[in-house]
XYZ file of C-alpha atoms in Angstrom:
518
model
C -43.017 12.862 6.737
C -39.607 14.784 7.894
C -36.541 12.370 9.001
C -36.662 12.083 12.493
C -33.508 14.253 14.422
C -30.923 11.823 15.521
C -31.213 11.962 19.694
C -28.419 12.646 22.143
C -25.927 13.389 19.393
C -22.884 15.122 20.417
C -19.804 16.153 18.232
C -15.902 15.470 19.958
C -12.654 16.863 18.458
C -10.433 14.033 18.157
C -7.603 16.735 18.401
C -5.000 14.761 20.558
C -2.230 13.470 18.197
C -1.508 10.634 20.574
C -5.145 9.349 19.555
C -4.753 9.587 15.947
C -1.623 8.347 15.936
C -3.214 4.907 17.667
C -5.397 4.515 14.659
C -3.572 1.351 12.584
C -3.043 2.347 8.946
C -0.236 1.175 6.428
C -1.689 2.075 3.183
C -0.306 2.088 -0.341
C 3.591 2.208 -0.904
C 3.565 4.754 -3.801
C 6.513 6.860 -3.149
C 8.693 7.495 -5.792
C 11.722 5.214 -5.024
C 15.448 6.491 -4.113
C 18.125 5.968 -6.668
C 20.337 3.086 -6.038
C 23.652 2.991 -5.062
C 26.025 0.345 -6.065
C 24.281 -2.893 -7.992
C 24.293 -4.841 -5.240
C 24.162 -8.528 -5.101
C 20.872 -10.090 -5.618
C 20.004 -11.998 -2.138
C 19.325 -15.376 -1.744
C 17.239 -17.377 -2.198
C 15.863 -16.178 -5.524
C 12.651 -16.460 -6.907
C 12.440 -19.891 -8.485
C 11.298 -19.996 -11.971
C 7.801 -21.992 -10.822
C 6.532 -21.791 -7.550
C 3.827 -24.306 -7.110
C 4.173 -25.751 -10.081
C 2.331 -29.279 -10.375
C 0.056 -28.073 -7.595
C -2.881 -27.716 -10.091
C -4.132 -31.148 -11.348
C -4.659 -31.991 -7.074
C -7.038 -29.175 -7.050
C -9.221 -29.669 -10.206
C -12.224 -31.207 -8.655
C -11.853 -28.517 -5.536
C -11.921 -25.565 -8.476
C -8.231 -24.806 -7.541
C -8.998 -24.760 -3.705
C -7.750 -27.204 -1.144
C -10.950 -27.484 0.980
C -10.205 -30.072 3.488
C -7.009 -30.257 5.922
C -4.585 -33.009 4.540
C -4.139 -35.527 8.400
C -0.972 -37.094 6.604
C 0.568 -33.831 5.249
C 1.391 -30.717 6.120
C -1.652 -29.154 6.093
C -4.195 -28.642 9.156
C -7.125 -25.715 8.314
C -8.526 -26.403 11.384
C -5.335 -25.488 13.399
C -5.185 -22.428 11.726
C -8.516 -20.984 12.806
C -8.033 -18.295 15.231
C -4.527 -18.035 14.874
C -4.586 -14.528 14.396
C -5.039 -11.424 17.095
C -5.985 -7.873 16.760
C -8.199 -5.676 15.441
C -8.955 -3.182 12.893
C -7.666 -0.184 14.716
C -3.704 -1.542 15.091
C -4.002 -4.690 12.719
C -4.067 -8.313 12.931
C -1.213 -10.623 13.622
C 0.081 -14.047 13.959
C 2.318 -15.289 16.128
C 5.573 -16.597 14.667
C 9.161 -18.586 15.917
C 12.125 -17.490 14.335
C 15.401 -18.375 14.037
C 17.483 -20.897 16.421
C 16.704 -21.135 19.370
C 13.335 -19.626 18.555
C 12.166 -15.907 19.041
C 8.609 -15.618 19.263
C 7.419 -12.753 17.445
C 3.868 -11.587 16.539
C 3.945 -10.483 13.091
C 1.242 -8.141 11.370
C -0.823 -9.625 8.207
C -0.262 -7.398 4.820
C -1.645 -8.117 1.944
C -0.521 -4.455 0.586
C 2.930 -5.122 0.742
C 5.708 -7.625 -0.449
C 8.722 -7.773 2.632
C 8.657 -9.829 5.301
C 10.657 -7.687 8.270
C 10.724 -7.728 11.825
C 11.849 -5.644 14.382
C 15.574 -6.487 14.609
C 17.280 -3.106 17.718
C 14.753 -1.979 20.449
C 12.022 0.265 19.756
C 10.154 2.448 22.141
C 7.056 1.086 20.787
C 7.693 -2.098 20.548
C 8.115 -5.181 23.658
C 9.955 -7.635 21.564
C 12.632 -7.677 18.385
C 14.372 -10.014 16.767
C 18.101 -10.466 17.737
C 20.082 -12.110 15.168
C 23.135 -12.601 17.615
C 21.164 -14.963 19.191
C 20.257 -17.090 16.411
C 22.812 -19.907 15.190
C 21.190 -19.879 11.903
C 20.792 -16.046 11.067
C 22.170 -15.453 7.734
C 23.124 -11.829 6.547
C 23.049 -10.865 3.144
C 24.733 -7.838 3.610
C 21.913 -5.870 1.635
C 20.068 -2.551 3.270
C 16.682 -2.657 2.030
C 14.336 0.459 2.558
C 9.829 0.250 2.290
C 8.268 3.386 2.072
C 4.396 3.616 2.722
C 2.197 6.868 2.191
C 2.142 6.685 6.190
C 5.622 5.170 8.052
C 8.616 3.670 6.341
C 11.315 1.584 7.471
C 15.190 0.498 6.748
C 16.785 -2.701 7.509
C 19.359 -5.167 6.400
C 18.196 -8.256 4.197
C 19.354 -11.699 5.821
C 17.248 -15.512 5.934
C 16.644 -17.904 8.641
C 14.575 -20.308 9.748
C 10.435 -19.809 10.969
C 7.934 -22.162 12.302
C 4.042 -20.974 12.709
C 2.744 -22.695 15.781
C -0.699 -22.351 14.586
C 0.272 -23.118 10.939
C 1.993 -25.196 8.337
C 4.015 -28.029 9.795
C 7.665 -28.007 9.835
C 10.299 -24.888 9.752
C 11.479 -23.307 6.586
C 14.192 -20.992 5.610
C 12.450 -17.415 4.780
C 13.884 -14.079 3.715
C 13.762 -11.866 6.370
C 14.544 -8.190 6.864
C 15.558 -6.894 10.141
C 14.476 -3.475 10.823
C 17.299 -0.907 11.972
C 15.366 2.409 11.791
C 11.876 3.495 10.957
C 9.652 6.024 11.055
C 5.842 6.165 11.849
C 5.509 2.424 11.451
C 5.771 1.160 14.789
C 2.925 3.012 16.649
C 2.178 3.114 20.444
C 0.455 0.412 21.553
C 0.439 -2.278 18.364
C 1.257 -5.911 19.821
C 2.983 -6.726 16.795
C 6.952 -6.665 16.013
C 6.821 -7.228 12.641
C 5.365 -7.233 9.050
C 4.284 -10.306 6.691
C 3.771 -8.907 3.155
C 1.495 -11.226 1.130
C 1.546 -9.304 -2.212
C 3.386 -10.523 -4.939
C 7.451 -10.235 -5.743
C 7.116 -7.112 -7.998
C 6.645 -5.188 -5.253
C 9.314 -6.370 -2.670
C 12.099 -4.683 -2.143
C 14.878 -4.118 -2.686
C 13.953 -5.915 -5.970
C 11.302 -8.555 -7.453
C 14.554 -11.115 -7.161
C 13.698 -10.901 -3.150
C 11.514 -14.676 -2.798
C 8.524 -13.420 -0.846
C 7.560 -14.912 2.048
C 4.322 -17.340 0.697
C 6.168 -17.957 -2.260
C 9.025 -19.424 -0.279
C 6.066 -21.707 1.372
C 4.466 -22.508 -1.784
C 7.895 -24.196 -2.599
C 9.371 -25.298 0.145
C 6.347 -27.152 2.070
C 4.765 -27.941 -1.869
C 1.050 -26.240 -0.540
C -1.693 -24.820 -3.011
C -0.835 -21.122 -4.202
C -3.609 -19.631 -2.482
C -4.199 -18.535 1.146
C -7.092 -17.138 2.853
C -7.752 -14.831 5.376
C -10.966 -13.917 8.221
C -10.506 -10.622 10.787
C -13.075 -10.691 13.287
C -13.648 -7.378 14.858
C -17.170 -6.165 13.572
C -18.812 -4.016 15.706
C -16.063 -4.331 18.339
C -14.282 -0.804 19.569
C -11.080 -0.172 17.327
C -8.126 -0.005 19.097
C -9.786 -1.721 21.877
C -8.100 -4.473 23.609
C -6.636 -6.157 20.713
C -7.281 -9.504 21.369
C -10.316 -9.859 18.827
C -9.918 -13.227 16.974
C -9.424 -14.404 13.224
C -7.760 -16.849 10.728
C -4.655 -16.881 8.355
C -4.924 -20.365 6.394
C -2.287 -20.736 4.690
C -2.610 -23.459 1.531
C -6.459 -23.041 1.108
C -9.750 -22.502 2.076
C -11.522 -23.509 5.537
C -15.276 -24.595 5.165
C -16.536 -23.811 8.656
C -14.879 -19.854 8.298
C -17.840 -18.723 5.652
C -21.536 -19.057 4.798
C -22.847 -19.423 1.692
C -21.599 -19.341 -1.723
C -18.009 -17.637 -2.603
C -17.877 -14.599 -5.683
C -14.954 -14.700 -7.100
C -13.628 -11.732 -9.112
C -10.703 -11.684 -11.133
C -7.175 -10.034 -10.121
C -6.471 -7.573 -12.829
C -2.699 -7.301 -12.104
C -0.252 -9.514 -9.950
C 1.518 -6.928 -7.966
C -0.997 -5.532 -5.305
C -4.167 -7.708 -5.163
C -5.473 -5.330 -8.032
C -9.057 -6.356 -8.742
C -12.159 -4.283 -10.387
C -14.848 -2.649 -9.304
C -17.843 -1.979 -11.482
C -20.275 0.772 -9.143
C -21.011 2.166 -6.084
C -24.848 1.807 -4.359
C -25.232 3.984 -1.322
C -28.683 2.718 0.457
C -29.713 0.802 -2.616
C -28.887 4.008 -4.824
C -26.545 4.026 -7.210
C -23.813 6.659 -7.113
C -24.029 7.489 -11.413
C -20.060 7.500 -11.885
C -18.293 6.358 -14.476
C -16.949 3.387 -13.410
C -13.286 4.175 -14.146
C -13.614 6.575 -11.137
C -13.524 3.401 -9.106
C -10.563 2.247 -10.408
C -8.678 5.398 -10.215
C -6.043 4.609 -10.532
C -6.272 1.010 -9.015
C -8.577 -1.054 -6.635
C -6.635 -2.957 -4.482
C -8.005 -5.288 -1.415
C -5.226 -4.461 1.408
C -5.499 -6.017 5.024
C -2.658 -3.922 5.863
C -5.045 -0.678 5.589
C -7.470 0.073 8.124
C -10.301 2.063 6.329
C -12.398 1.576 3.234
C -10.586 4.365 1.258
C -11.662 5.852 -1.812
C -10.615 8.212 -4.846
C -11.265 11.947 -3.952
C -14.320 12.047 -6.572
C -16.043 8.934 -5.149
C -15.395 9.864 -1.818
C -17.351 13.171 -1.843
C -20.252 11.092 -3.843
C -20.564 8.536 -0.789
C -20.458 11.642 1.917
C -23.295 13.454 0.070
C -25.030 10.255 -0.606
C -24.953 8.958 3.443
C -25.978 12.437 4.470
C -28.958 12.727 2.388
C -30.356 9.233 2.823
C -29.055 8.706 6.883
C -31.895 10.136 9.528
C -29.408 12.786 10.775
C -30.710 15.954 9.237
C -27.329 17.661 10.588
C -24.074 16.881 11.053
C -20.145 18.113 11.326
C -18.085 18.333 8.043
C -15.384 17.021 10.566
C -17.123 13.556 11.106
C -16.636 12.570 7.295
C -13.030 13.777 7.244
C -12.055 12.232 10.256
C -11.104 15.127 12.756
C -14.151 14.236 14.900
C -15.664 11.218 16.543
C -19.714 11.123 17.036
C -21.172 10.127 20.364
C -24.158 8.378 21.417
C -25.896 7.609 24.418
C -24.454 3.794 25.387
C -28.784 2.530 25.026
C -28.739 4.207 21.645
C -27.772 2.085 18.322
C -26.454 4.711 16.041
C -26.514 1.976 13.128
C -30.130 2.476 12.339
C -29.147 5.895 11.133
C -27.095 5.199 8.480
C -27.906 3.222 5.091
C -25.936 0.080 4.016
C -23.091 0.723 1.542
C -22.775 -1.984 -1.636
C -19.597 -2.676 -3.810
C -19.896 -4.479 -7.250
C -17.101 -6.568 -8.840
C -17.219 -7.856 -12.064
C -17.393 -11.895 -11.883
C -15.005 -14.440 -13.405
C -17.934 -14.312 -16.552
C -17.195 -10.892 -17.765
C -20.650 -10.406 -18.305
C -22.109 -10.836 -14.810
C -20.462 -8.994 -11.530
C -21.633 -9.473 -7.530
C -22.101 -7.211 -5.042
C -20.206 -7.076 -1.089
C -22.633 -5.058 1.050
C -21.308 -3.573 4.345
C -24.041 -2.043 6.625
C -23.222 0.492 8.628
C -22.246 -1.522 11.788
C -19.020 -2.089 9.875
C -17.989 1.773 9.113
C -19.621 3.328 11.909
C -16.987 2.181 14.148
C -17.176 2.179 18.177
C -14.109 3.685 19.068
C -13.929 5.841 22.454
C -16.486 5.285 25.211
C -16.422 8.622 27.884
C -17.854 7.959 31.561
C -20.766 5.468 32.192
C -23.481 6.889 29.911
C -21.465 7.715 26.076
C -20.100 5.791 23.351
C -18.348 7.598 20.523
C -17.707 6.599 17.128
C -15.681 7.172 13.821
C -16.018 7.385 9.731
C -14.938 4.169 8.437
C -14.029 5.565 5.541
C -11.550 7.767 4.030
C -10.449 9.865 0.684
C -7.534 8.682 -1.087
C -5.098 10.176 -3.795
C -4.106 7.069 -5.450
C -6.542 3.878 -5.167
C -9.875 2.497 -3.929
C -8.558 0.643 -1.113
C -10.687 -2.459 0.016
C -9.060 -2.313 4.031
C -10.051 -3.583 7.133
C -13.493 -1.797 7.451
C -14.899 -4.354 4.456
C -12.498 -7.016 5.191
C -14.109 -7.631 8.682
C -17.624 -8.584 6.918
C -15.906 -11.110 4.631
C -13.863 -14.527 4.468
C -11.480 -13.415 1.297
C -9.542 -15.906 -0.362
C -6.600 -15.061 -2.409
C -6.197 -17.580 -4.970
C -2.947 -16.779 -6.879
C -3.331 -19.823 -8.790
C -6.435 -19.191 -10.649
C -5.406 -15.353 -10.159
C -8.697 -14.440 -8.478
C -9.974 -12.997 -5.245
C -13.017 -14.653 -3.715
C -15.678 -13.353 -0.916
C -17.825 -15.297 0.972
C -19.752 -13.648 4.139
C -18.337 -14.187 7.204
C -19.945 -15.984 10.456
C -18.102 -13.848 12.902
C -19.600 -10.465 11.193
C -22.429 -9.876 13.560
C -23.341 -7.315 15.599
C -26.213 -8.169 18.360
C -26.516 -11.825 16.735
C -27.386 -9.948 13.225
C -25.451 -10.245 10.254
C -23.430 -6.605 9.104
C -22.508 -8.212 5.771
C -23.838 -9.795 2.499
C -23.050 -10.626 -0.689
C -25.785 -10.898 -3.559
C -25.962 -12.122 -7.332
C -25.356 -12.403 -10.060
C -26.237 -9.117 -11.575
C -25.937 -8.303 -15.396
C -23.143 -6.061 -16.732
C -24.502 -4.250 -19.653
C -25.120 -1.127 -17.839
C -21.266 -0.779 -17.156
C -18.362 -0.607 -19.799
C -16.655 -3.901 -20.784
C -13.300 -2.608 -19.249
C -13.217 -0.026 -16.064
C -9.582 -0.492 -15.363
C -6.780 1.458 -16.835
C -4.756 0.207 -19.739
C -1.583 2.205 -18.393
C -0.551 0.832 -15.132
C 2.237 2.459 -13.568
C 3.845 -0.374 -11.618
C 6.977 0.721 -9.615
C 9.581 -1.118 -11.329
C 7.799 1.546 -14.376
C 9.296 4.538 -12.223
C 12.277 2.980 -11.382
C 12.923 2.455 -15.298
C 11.545 6.734 -15.663
C 13.936 7.725 -12.795
C 16.957 5.834 -14.514
C 16.284 7.680 -17.972
C 15.697 11.068 -15.965
C 18.937 10.774 -14.005
C 20.563 9.649 -17.322
C 19.747 12.649 -19.351
C 20.871 14.818 -16.308
C 24.077 13.531 -16.247
C 24.672 14.054 -20.171
C 23.542 17.742 -19.439
C 25.610 17.845 -16.607
C 28.802 16.829 -18.785
C 27.888 18.990 -21.557
C 27.806 22.104 -19.329
C 31.524 20.822 -17.905
C 32.857 20.423 -21.132
C 31.818 24.189 -22.122
C 33.305 25.307 -19.031
C 36.325 23.785 -19.573
C 37.090 25.058 -23.357
C 40.058 27.554 -23.351
C 38.874 31.201 -23.411
C 40.510 31.235 -27.449
C 38.438 29.166 -28.653
C 34.988 30.252 -27.462
C 33.500 33.220 -29.377
C 34.477 36.654 -29.086
C 30.878 39.029 -28.862
C 30.863 41.496 -30.680
C 28.385 44.864 -30.829
C 26.129 42.910 -32.850
C 25.939 39.891 -30.333
C 24.833 41.776 -27.494
C 21.176 41.352 -26.968
C 19.414 44.683 -26.399
C 16.483 45.649 -23.290
C 13.527 45.181 -25.922
C 14.373 42.053 -26.847
C 15.785 40.170 -23.877
C 13.638 38.021 -21.184
C 15.190 39.337 -18.767
C 14.608 43.346 -19.687
C 12.724 44.329 -16.571
C 15.939 42.981 -14.628
C 17.805 45.759 -16.104
C 15.823 48.780 -15.485
């Protein structure tokens, strides 16, 4: 029987630059590092030799996790529930008090970078900024820092000040903070946040890994377990809508009320981004049948600062083909898949029934097993724009990438995600807020055997940014030596130079540039 055509389907070009800019995206920072100027003094405080040492014994019974609030201590996980606001289009942010007297700012939560930075001067796209001159506890380190993303960048000055999180850990803590003085495509129109909280590892910190990260500072000073967890509640809600969707960032452990069922863990392969190992993808229950190394080219990471599910080009093409093949839509414009068009239906219809489920398999802590996280189309066919009283338009929540598979907000909105740094693993559990019209839109299943995949799907060669710095230094040194030799040759007196004879002249038959002589 022929598949029915999709009713009332329209395609609208999202050609306005303003609309496309409204989508929040801070993908991977993979730009080539700039050549350093002079060797700057190391910023303070430096990363301690052991962050969170001595925590493991207290966590053994809970598998390394703090599972409940400690009324007598600094942790109160229930107080952290719904301490985030935002949406997947513009990001999820946390309120923070900075300086003395405190200045209230909203800070974007980003697990794909490692610097804590706030607007330090007025900006047309931010409603507030941190005025260092009004804080008696601010101390400038006088060190310039630049962070580049594949979309957007900023430059600022490194310093320190005290912070307090109203819905978080009790107490005030001294933190490295960069005040943003210049930026390009970083703050976007309509965003309600004023800075960024990088929660990845210190190896990604700028200007060097000696800058103690925000979370490392909390672990050291507040003596909390080296773990945090994240829930973003925007499933099925308009992207870049009111920006008031809820969410939770739990610092120091997990909150049982924020997940259902079991937590499944996958090892962190490298401690820079939260790099994990993807074994395979399925669309509508059908394996894409790609080499598992394609999914990890050149890395697979979990990044709350990226809006979409981003896939390496070959994987993206296979996913689009599989969705188009298994969906109930007989004809669909290529512009929808590329992100240049929106698909619109009558508001009385539910287009999600036309699309298949997408499943991502990850390696379990037991390497011979795997588990899969699945998102229903309510998560990747995302409402974004209403037209009149009758039409609702949607975007495709998956895009292509040149350098990574990125599990961004499109997927993370379906799960409670645990970043267990103490035991070097990332956990996934079904989120109670991942429901549309009362029905769950995410699933976790397992275990499955890994006999059908390679024992290692991650390339053994990983080009971390410090390696790129070393390569840059080496190339600069080589160029300097060559330039020095050329200068010396130019300065050699003419009497010491070789005087050519007729036999030394290259004729036009043997010269590589003979065609220029004719």
